[in-house]
Amino acid sequence: MTNPLFDLSGRRALVTGSSRGIGLALAAALGQAGAAVVLNGRDSATLASAREQLAAHGIAASRAAFDVTDEAAVNAEVARIERDEGPIDILVNNTGIQIRAPLDQFDTADWRRIVDTNLTSVFLVSKAVVQGMIARRRGKIVNILSVNAEAARASIAPYSATKGALRMLTKGMCVDWARHGIQVNGLAPGYFDTELTRPLVADPEFSAWISKRVPAGRWGQVEELGGAAVFLASRASDFVNGHVLFVDGGMTASL
């Protein structure tokens, strides 16, 4: 029997950037816990494929194709979901990109793109969704961070900057919105095998470094993020706010 504290039945979850990888895995976990899932991405065809993958496992999901960096599109789609499907009770801000280059050679246009995608989008989507949460006096927002919110690595300084800023935005959201019955927390994955990290997974030298650097001795699998996501989206975390939960195989605990 499922512990009722973790039961998401009757709740609707919007997961941004959920057509593949970590986002799709998080959507699946929330759906398995009973939530009605709204998948988001920019490409309708990719979202349709993701929806089929979830349906094959008995998880019902709808699609919302929009660019999370476009404020007008965000506001219009959030309003449509609330009008046509129902209240958004859970928001998972997962959309993110990685652009690797030495900082002194980093293109300014790429800087703006990574900041808009990884940070500004969270502000835009959360601001749109939280209006309904405030009115209903309940809601869960889970921002997806990274171990790079805690530690930097060569060639990804802008990415680390966005995740560090998102860590503080998470705390700021908590301080502003907790009084409305809303919990805002961060989930910070370590090194997981995804499309985003595939070049690193394929690099024998880097994978060897992971096996030595991570106490668990391996890459994480996206399904291993599901329990943390369900916890932060459920009643089990009703007094957890402004917290960042690292799911990293012990990486941030080790020198």
PDB file of C-alpha atoms in Angstrom:
ATOM      1  CA  MET A   1       0.000   0.000   0.000  1.00  0.00           C
ATOM      2  CA  THR A   2       1.350   3.423  -0.970  1.00  0.00           C
ATOM      3  CA  ASN A   3       2.041   5.813   1.903  1.00  0.00           C
ATOM      4  CA  PRO A   4      -0.608   8.560   1.498  1.00  0.00           C
ATOM      5  CA  LEU A   5       1.997  11.230   2.232  1.00  0.00           C
ATOM      6  CA  PHE A   6       3.543  10.470  -1.175  1.00  0.00           C
ATOM      7  CA  ASP A   7       0.262  10.044  -3.082  1.00  0.00           C
ATOM      8  CA  LEU A   8      -0.105  12.641  -5.848  1.00  0.00           C
ATOM      9  CA  SER A   9      -3.567  11.547  -6.978  1.00  0.00           C
ATOM     10  CA  GLY A  10      -5.732  14.533  -7.868  1.00  0.00           C
ATOM     11  CA  ARG A  11      -2.699  16.752  -8.485  1.00  0.00           C
ATOM     12  CA  ARG A  12      -1.521  18.149 -11.804  1.00  0.00           C
ATOM     13  CA  ALA A  13       2.191  18.567 -12.533  1.00  0.00           C
ATOM     14  CA  LEU A  14       3.737  20.702 -15.269  1.00  0.00           C
ATOM     15  CA  VAL A  15       7.281  19.536 -16.017  1.00  0.00           C
ATOM     16  CA  THR A  16       9.265  21.813 -18.317  1.00  0.00           C
ATOM     17  CA  GLY A  17      11.802  20.313 -20.685  1.00  0.00           C
ATOM     18  CA  SER A  18      10.238  16.873 -20.294  1.00  0.00           C
ATOM     19  CA  SER A  19      10.399  15.428 -23.787  1.00  0.00           C
ATOM     20  CA  ARG A  20      13.468  13.338 -22.901  1.00  0.00           C
ATOM     21  CA  GLY A  21      16.185  12.678 -20.336  1.00  0.00           C
ATOM     22  CA  ILE A  22      15.831  13.848 -16.757  1.00  0.00           C
ATOM     23  CA  GLY A  23      12.621  15.753 -17.441  1.00  0.00           C
ATOM     24  CA  LEU A  24      10.848  12.730 -18.885  1.00  0.00           C
ATOM     25  CA  ALA A  25      12.069  10.554 -16.003  1.00  0.00           C
ATOM     26  CA  LEU A  26      10.738  13.075 -13.480  1.00  0.00           C
ATOM     27  CA  ALA A  27       7.401  13.250 -15.304  1.00  0.00           C
ATOM     28  CA  ALA A  28       7.194   9.448 -15.228  1.00  0.00           C
ATOM     29  CA  ALA A  29       7.885   9.336 -11.487  1.00  0.00           C
ATOM     30  CA  LEU A  30       5.222  11.934 -10.734  1.00  0.00           C
ATOM     31  CA  GLY A  31       2.753  10.112 -12.974  1.00  0.00           C
ATOM     32  CA  GLN A  32       3.476   6.799 -11.252  1.00  0.00           C
ATOM     33  CA  ALA A  33       2.684   8.525  -7.946  1.00  0.00           C
ATOM     34  CA  GLY A  34      -0.740   9.487  -9.317  1.00  0.00           C
ATOM     35  CA  ALA A  35      -0.259  12.982 -10.720  1.00  0.00           C
ATOM     36  CA  ALA A  36      -1.775  14.105 -14.012  1.00  0.00           C
ATOM     37  CA  VAL A  37       1.295  15.125 -15.994  1.00  0.00           C
ATOM     38  CA  VAL A  38       1.686  17.982 -18.471  1.00  0.00           C
ATOM     39  CA  LEU A  39       4.742  17.540 -20.672  1.00  0.00           C
ATOM     40  CA  ASN A  40       6.520  20.603 -22.036  1.00  0.00           C
ATOM     41  CA  GLY A  41       9.018  21.230 -24.793  1.00  0.00           C
ATOM     42  CA  ARG A  42       9.270  23.260 -27.973  1.00  0.00           C
ATOM     43  CA  ASP A  43       8.763  20.411 -30.446  1.00  0.00           C
ATOM     44  CA  SER A  44       5.275  18.894 -30.662  1.00  0.00           C
ATOM     45  CA  ALA A  45       6.453  15.715 -32.378  1.00  0.00           C
ATOM     46  CA  THR A  46       9.041  14.969 -29.695  1.00  0.00           C
ATOM     47  CA  LEU A  47       6.433  15.609 -27.010  1.00  0.00           C
ATOM     48  CA  ALA A  48       4.047  13.213 -28.765  1.00  0.00           C
ATOM     49  CA  SER A  49       6.721  10.509 -28.644  1.00  0.00           C
ATOM     50  CA  ALA A  50       7.342  11.182 -24.946  1.00  0.00           C
ATOM     51  CA  ARG A  51       3.623  10.977 -24.259  1.00  0.00           C
ATOM     52  CA  GLU A  52       3.488   7.594 -26.003  1.00  0.00           C
ATOM     53  CA  GLN A  53       6.382   6.336 -23.889  1.00  0.00           C
ATOM     54  CA  LEU A  54       4.519   7.271 -20.722  1.00  0.00           C
ATOM     55  CA  ALA A  55       1.253   5.793 -22.017  1.00  0.00           C
ATOM     56  CA  ALA A  56       3.036   2.475 -22.584  1.00  0.00           C
ATOM     57  CA  HIS A  57       3.612   2.405 -18.826  1.00  0.00           C
ATOM     58  CA  GLY A  58       0.041   3.361 -17.988  1.00  0.00           C
ATOM     59  CA  ILE A  59       0.796   7.030 -17.305  1.00  0.00           C
ATOM     60  CA  ALA A  60      -1.611   9.582 -18.740  1.00  0.00           C
ATOM     61  CA  ALA A  61      -0.054  12.839 -19.893  1.00  0.00           C
ATOM     62  CA  SER A  62      -0.988  15.880 -21.917  1.00  0.00           C
ATOM     63  CA  ARG A  63       1.270  18.138 -24.004  1.00  0.00           C
ATOM     64  CA  ALA A  64       2.041  21.855 -23.841  1.00  0.00           C
ATOM     65  CA  ALA A  65       4.448  22.896 -26.590  1.00  0.00           C
ATOM     66  CA  PHE A  66       5.903  26.316 -25.846  1.00  0.00           C
ATOM     67  CA  ASP A  67       9.231  28.081 -25.429  1.00  0.00           C
ATOM     68  CA  VAL A  68       9.869  28.697 -21.723  1.00  0.00           C
ATOM     69  CA  THR A  69      12.024  31.738 -22.575  1.00  0.00           C
ATOM     70  CA  ASP A  70       9.108  33.471 -24.360  1.00  0.00           C
ATOM     71  CA  GLU A  71       7.107  35.345 -21.726  1.00  0.00           C
ATOM     72  CA  ALA A  72       3.993  35.790 -23.871  1.00  0.00           C
ATOM     73  CA  ALA A  73       3.952  32.093 -24.794  1.00  0.00           C
ATOM     74  CA  VAL A  74       4.500  31.068 -21.167  1.00  0.00           C
ATOM     75  CA  ASN A  75       1.629  33.215 -19.910  1.00  0.00           C
ATOM     76  CA  ALA A  76      -0.726  32.065 -22.664  1.00  0.00           C
ATOM     77  CA  GLU A  77      -0.008  28.346 -22.185  1.00  0.00           C
ATOM     78  CA  VAL A  78      -0.177  28.422 -18.398  1.00  0.00           C
ATOM     79  CA  ALA A  79      -3.556  30.177 -18.665  1.00  0.00           C
ATOM     80  CA  ARG A  80      -4.740  27.577 -21.207  1.00  0.00           C
ATOM     81  CA  ILE A  81      -3.695  24.639 -19.026  1.00  0.00           C
ATOM     82  CA  GLU A  82      -5.448  26.101 -15.990  1.00  0.00           C
ATOM     83  CA  ARG A  83      -8.572  26.840 -18.056  1.00  0.00           C
ATOM     84  CA  ASP A  84      -8.822  23.643 -20.106  1.00  0.00           C
ATOM     85  CA  GLU A  85      -7.163  20.988 -17.935  1.00  0.00           C
ATOM     86  CA  GLY A  86      -7.281  22.283 -14.394  1.00  0.00           C
ATOM     87  CA  PRO A  87      -5.068  23.793 -11.702  1.00  0.00           C
ATOM     88  CA  ILE A  88      -1.314  23.340 -11.852  1.00  0.00           C
ATOM     89  CA  ASP A  89      -0.499  22.033  -8.379  1.00  0.00           C
ATOM     90  CA  ILE A  90       3.124  21.064  -9.046  1.00  0.00           C
ATOM     91  CA  LEU A  91       5.696  22.835 -11.203  1.00  0.00           C
ATOM     92  CA  VAL A  92       9.022  21.230 -12.026  1.00  0.00           C
ATOM     93  CA  ASN A  93      11.398  23.694 -13.678  1.00  0.00           C
ATOM     94  CA  ASN A  94      13.682  21.310 -15.520  1.00  0.00           C
ATOM     95  CA  THR A  95      14.502  23.014 -18.823  1.00  0.00           C
ATOM     96  CA  GLY A  96      18.242  23.521 -19.212  1.00  0.00           C
ATOM     97  CA  ILE A  97      21.078  23.554 -21.706  1.00  0.00           C
ATOM     98  CA  GLN A  98      24.824  23.128 -21.518  1.00  0.00           C
ATOM     99  CA  ILE A  99      27.346  24.990 -23.673  1.00  0.00           C
ATOM    100  CA  ARG A 100      30.994  24.114 -23.076  1.00  0.00           C
ATOM    101  CA  ALA A 101      33.885  26.463 -23.822  1.00  0.00           C
ATOM    102  CA  PRO A 102      36.750  28.136 -21.942  1.00  0.00           C
ATOM    103  CA  LEU A 103      35.338  31.226 -20.252  1.00  0.00           C
ATOM    104  CA  ASP A 104      37.738  33.607 -22.027  1.00  0.00           C
ATOM    105  CA  GLN A 105      36.477  32.238 -25.346  1.00  0.00           C
ATOM    106  CA  PHE A 106      32.790  32.035 -24.449  1.00  0.00           C
ATOM    107  CA  ASP A 107      30.537  33.708 -26.997  1.00  0.00           C
ATOM    108  CA  THR A 108      28.345  36.509 -25.626  1.00  0.00           C
ATOM    109  CA  ALA A 109      25.314  35.253 -27.542  1.00  0.00           C
ATOM    110  CA  ASP A 110      25.791  31.818 -25.970  1.00  0.00           C
ATOM    111  CA  TRP A 111      26.057  33.460 -22.535  1.00  0.00           C
ATOM    112  CA  ARG A 112      22.680  35.137 -23.035  1.00  0.00           C
ATOM    113  CA  ARG A 113      21.159  31.919 -24.357  1.00  0.00           C
ATOM    114  CA  ILE A 114      22.274  29.811 -21.401  1.00  0.00           C
ATOM    115  CA  VAL A 115      21.154  32.444 -18.872  1.00  0.00           C
ATOM    116  CA  ASP A 116      17.756  32.809 -20.581  1.00  0.00           C
ATOM    117  CA  THR A 117      17.215  29.054 -20.774  1.00  0.00           C
ATOM    118  CA  ASN A 118      18.544  27.935 -17.397  1.00  0.00           C
ATOM    119  CA  LEU A 119      17.587  30.894 -15.203  1.00  0.00           C
ATOM    120  CA  THR A 120      15.211  33.435 -16.739  1.00  0.00           C
ATOM    121  CA  SER A 121      12.823  30.680 -17.852  1.00  0.00           C
ATOM    122  CA  VAL A 122      12.402  29.594 -14.224  1.00  0.00           C
ATOM    123  CA  PHE A 123      11.426  33.130 -13.260  1.00  0.00           C
ATOM    124  CA  LEU A 124       8.953  33.397 -16.157  1.00  0.00           C
ATOM    125  CA  VAL A 125       7.223  30.038 -15.713  1.00  0.00           C
ATOM    126  CA  SER A 126       7.149  30.214 -11.915  1.00  0.00           C
ATOM    127  CA  LYS A 127       5.731  33.747 -11.970  1.00  0.00           C
ATOM    128  CA  ALA A 128       2.930  32.614 -14.291  1.00  0.00           C
ATOM    129  CA  VAL A 129       2.096  29.422 -12.391  1.00  0.00           C
ATOM    130  CA  VAL A 130       2.340  30.854  -8.891  1.00  0.00           C
ATOM    131  CA  GLN A 131      -0.598  33.199  -9.416  1.00  0.00           C
ATOM    132  CA  GLY A 132      -2.988  30.246  -9.261  1.00  0.00           C
ATOM    133  CA  MET A 133      -1.069  28.642  -6.421  1.00  0.00           C
ATOM    134  CA  ILE A 134      -1.312  31.819  -4.357  1.00  0.00           C
ATOM    135  CA  ALA A 135      -5.068  32.020  -5.000  1.00  0.00           C
ATOM    136  CA  ARG A 136      -5.500  28.386  -3.918  1.00  0.00           C
ATOM    137  CA  ARG A 137      -3.013  28.759  -1.049  1.00  0.00           C
ATOM    138  CA  ARG A 138      -1.077  25.635  -1.969  1.00  0.00           C
ATOM    139  CA  GLY A 139       1.540  24.516  -4.459  1.00  0.00           C
ATOM    140  CA  LYS A 140       4.869  22.781  -4.978  1.00  0.00           C
ATOM    141  CA  ILE A 141       7.700  24.172  -7.099  1.00  0.00           C
ATOM    142  CA  VAL A 142      10.787  22.050  -7.711  1.00  0.00           C
ATOM    143  CA  ASN A 143      13.725  23.703  -9.453  1.00  0.00           C
ATOM    144  CA  ILE A 144      16.253  21.367 -11.049  1.00  0.00           C
ATOM    145  CA  LEU A 145      19.777  22.487 -10.189  1.00  0.00           C
ATOM    146  CA  SER A 146      23.063  20.579 -10.420  1.00  0.00           C
ATOM    147  CA  VAL A 147      26.122  19.729  -8.371  1.00  0.00           C
ATOM    148  CA  ASN A 148      27.582  22.612 -10.350  1.00  0.00           C
ATOM    149  CA  ALA A 149      25.535  24.929  -8.165  1.00  0.00           C
ATOM    150  CA  GLU A 150      28.015  23.896  -5.481  1.00  0.00           C
ATOM    151  CA  ALA A 151      31.259  23.314  -7.375  1.00  0.00           C
ATOM    152  CA  ALA A 152      32.681  24.494 -10.681  1.00  0.00           C
ATOM    153  CA  ARG A 153      34.538  22.593 -13.368  1.00  0.00           C
ATOM    154  CA  ALA A 154      36.639  23.768 -16.294  1.00  0.00           C
ATOM    155  CA  SER A 155      34.773  24.878 -19.446  1.00  0.00           C
ATOM    156  CA  ILE A 156      31.317  25.218 -17.841  1.00  0.00           C
ATOM    157  CA  ALA A 157      31.568  28.439 -15.816  1.00  0.00           C
ATOM    158  CA  PRO A 158      28.416  30.017 -17.349  1.00  0.00           C
ATOM    159  CA  TYR A 159      26.404  26.856 -16.670  1.00  0.00           C
ATOM    160  CA  SER A 160      27.642  26.828 -13.069  1.00  0.00           C
ATOM    161  CA  ALA A 161      26.736  30.503 -12.755  1.00  0.00           C
ATOM    162  CA  THR A 162      23.148  29.832 -13.833  1.00  0.00           C
ATOM    163  CA  LYS A 163      22.754  26.912 -11.446  1.00  0.00           C
ATOM    164  CA  GLY A 164      24.275  28.871  -8.562  1.00  0.00           C
ATOM    165  CA  ALA A 165      21.895  31.729  -9.265  1.00  0.00           C
ATOM    166  CA  LEU A 166      18.988  29.296  -9.455  1.00  0.00           C
ATOM    167  CA  ARG A 167      19.934  28.011  -6.014  1.00  0.00           C
ATOM    168  CA  MET A 168      19.499  31.512  -4.603  1.00  0.00           C
ATOM    169  CA  LEU A 169      16.349  32.113  -6.659  1.00  0.00           C
ATOM    170  CA  THR A 170      14.915  28.979  -5.046  1.00  0.00           C
ATOM    171  CA  LYS A 171      15.588  30.441  -1.613  1.00  0.00           C
ATOM    172  CA  GLY A 172      14.112  33.787  -2.653  1.00  0.00           C
ATOM    173  CA  MET A 173      10.955  32.118  -3.963  1.00  0.00           C
ATOM    174  CA  CYS A 174      10.616  30.325  -0.634  1.00  0.00           C
ATOM    175  CA  VAL A 175      10.939  33.532   1.331  1.00  0.00           C
ATOM    176  CA  ASP A 176       8.364  35.345  -0.832  1.00  0.00           C
ATOM    177  CA  TRP A 177       5.822  32.557  -1.283  1.00  0.00           C
ATOM    178  CA  ALA A 178       5.955  30.270   1.780  1.00  0.00           C
ATOM    179  CA  ARG A 179       3.350  32.412   3.525  1.00  0.00           C
ATOM    180  CA  HIS A 180       0.896  31.434   0.775  1.00  0.00           C
ATOM    181  CA  GLY A 181       1.233  27.725   1.537  1.00  0.00           C
ATOM    182  CA  ILE A 182       3.727  27.114  -1.271  1.00  0.00           C
ATOM    183  CA  GLN A 183       6.890  25.056  -0.951  1.00  0.00           C
ATOM    184  CA  VAL A 184       9.810  25.825  -3.274  1.00  0.00           C
ATOM    185  CA  ASN A 185      12.810  23.521  -3.239  1.00  0.00           C
ATOM    186  CA  GLY A 186      15.695  22.512  -5.438  1.00  0.00           C
ATOM    187  CA  LEU A 187      16.714  19.081  -6.649  1.00  0.00           C
ATOM    188  CA  ALA A 188      20.388  18.959  -7.630  1.00  0.00           C
ATOM    189  CA  PRO A 189      21.464  15.935  -9.685  1.00  0.00           C
ATOM    190  CA  GLY A 190      25.062  14.844  -9.805  1.00  0.00           C
ATOM    191  CA  TYR A 191      26.489  13.253 -12.934  1.00  0.00           C
ATOM    192  CA  PHE A 192      23.740  11.327 -14.696  1.00  0.00           C
ATOM    193  CA  ASP A 193      23.776   9.456 -17.983  1.00  0.00           C
ATOM    194  CA  THR A 194      21.586  11.628 -20.252  1.00  0.00           C
ATOM    195  CA  GLU A 195      21.582  13.125 -23.743  1.00  0.00           C
ATOM    196  CA  LEU A 196      23.189  16.238 -22.251  1.00  0.00           C
ATOM    197  CA  THR A 197      26.121  14.315 -20.769  1.00  0.00           C
ATOM    198  CA  ARG A 198      26.459  11.673 -23.502  1.00  0.00           C
ATOM    199  CA  PRO A 199      29.785  13.072 -24.805  1.00  0.00           C
ATOM    200  CA  LEU A 200      31.218  12.770 -21.286  1.00  0.00           C
ATOM    201  CA  VAL A 201      29.814   9.291 -20.744  1.00  0.00           C
ATOM    202  CA  ALA A 202      31.498   8.228 -23.992  1.00  0.00           C
ATOM    203  CA  ASP A 203      34.824   9.670 -22.867  1.00  0.00           C
ATOM    204  CA  PRO A 204      36.762   6.844 -21.103  1.00  0.00           C
ATOM    205  CA  GLU A 205      38.984   9.300 -19.251  1.00  0.00           C
ATOM    206  CA  PHE A 206      36.061  11.305 -17.895  1.00  0.00           C
ATOM    207  CA  SER A 207      34.063   8.217 -16.926  1.00  0.00           C
ATOM    208  CA  ALA A 208      37.130   6.904 -15.105  1.00  0.00           C
ATOM    209  CA  TRP A 209      37.296  10.217 -13.227  1.00  0.00           C
ATOM    210  CA  ILE A 210      33.612   9.850 -12.289  1.00  0.00           C
ATOM    211  CA  SER A 211      34.181   6.351 -10.918  1.00  0.00           C
ATOM    212  CA  LYS A 212      36.956   7.706  -8.683  1.00  0.00           C
ATOM    213  CA  ARG A 213      35.389  11.061  -7.751  1.00  0.00           C
ATOM    214  CA  VAL A 214      31.881   9.853  -6.870  1.00  0.00           C
ATOM    215  CA  PRO A 215      31.762   7.717  -3.708  1.00  0.00           C
ATOM    216  CA  ALA A 216      29.098   5.529  -5.333  1.00  0.00           C
ATOM    217  CA  GLY A 217      31.650   4.820  -8.050  1.00  0.00           C
ATOM    218  CA  ARG A 218      29.404   5.297 -11.066  1.00  0.00           C
ATOM    219  CA  TRP A 219      27.173   7.536 -13.164  1.00  0.00           C
ATOM    220  CA  GLY A 220      23.615   8.024 -11.919  1.00  0.00           C
ATOM    221  CA  GLN A 221      20.620   6.695 -13.834  1.00  0.00           C
ATOM    222  CA  VAL A 222      17.744   9.119 -14.413  1.00  0.00           C
ATOM    223  CA  GLU A 223      15.210   6.839 -12.734  1.00  0.00           C
ATOM    224  CA  GLU A 224      17.114   7.341  -9.480  1.00  0.00           C
ATOM    225  CA  LEU A 225      15.887  10.953  -9.323  1.00  0.00           C
ATOM    226  CA  GLY A 226      12.225   9.954  -9.148  1.00  0.00           C
ATOM    227  CA  GLY A 227      11.941   9.356  -5.409  1.00  0.00           C
ATOM    228  CA  ALA A 228      13.395  12.751  -4.546  1.00  0.00           C
ATOM    229  CA  ALA A 229      11.058  14.453  -7.019  1.00  0.00           C
ATOM    230  CA  VAL A 230       7.981  12.723  -5.592  1.00  0.00           C
ATOM    231  CA  PHE A 231       9.041  13.651  -2.060  1.00  0.00           C
ATOM    232  CA  LEU A 232       9.433  17.344  -2.947  1.00  0.00           C
ATOM    233  CA  ALA A 233       6.123  17.345  -4.855  1.00  0.00           C
ATOM    234  CA  SER A 234       4.087  15.597  -2.160  1.00  0.00           C
ATOM    235  CA  ARG A 235       2.595  16.295   1.269  1.00  0.00           C
ATOM    236  CA  ALA A 236       5.612  14.521   2.743  1.00  0.00           C
ATOM    237  CA  SER A 237       7.592  17.753   2.226  1.00  0.00           C
ATOM    238  CA  ASP A 238       4.992  20.254   3.473  1.00  0.00           C
ATOM    239  CA  PHE A 239       7.447  21.788   5.970  1.00  0.00           C
ATOM    240  CA  VAL A 240      10.493  21.554   3.707  1.00  0.00           C
ATOM    241  CA  ASN A 241      11.099  24.902   2.041  1.00  0.00           C
ATOM    242  CA  GLY A 242      14.040  26.671   0.437  1.00  0.00           C
ATOM    243  CA  HIS A 243      16.064  23.454   0.590  1.00  0.00           C
ATOM    244  CA  VAL A 244      18.346  21.950  -2.054  1.00  0.00           C
ATOM    245  CA  LEU A 245      18.388  18.157  -2.137  1.00  0.00           C
ATOM    246  CA  PHE A 246      21.544  16.793  -3.779  1.00  0.00           C
ATOM    247  CA  VAL A 247      21.153  13.427  -5.497  1.00  0.00           C
ATOM    248  CA  ASP A 248      24.727  12.833  -6.504  1.00  0.00           C
ATOM    249  CA  GLY A 249      26.004   9.519  -5.192  1.00  0.00           C
ATOM    250  CA  GLY A 250      27.825  11.375  -2.432  1.00  0.00           C
ATOM    251  CA  MET A 251      29.876  13.624  -4.706  1.00  0.00           C
ATOM    252  CA  THR A 252      29.330  16.854  -2.772  1.00  0.00           C
ATOM    253  CA  ALA A 253      30.081  15.061   0.501  1.00  0.00           C
ATOM    254  CA  SER A 254      33.539  14.043  -0.619  1.00  0.00           C
ATOM    255  CA  LEU A 255      36.770  15.991  -1.099  1.00  0.00           C
TER     256      LEU A 255
END
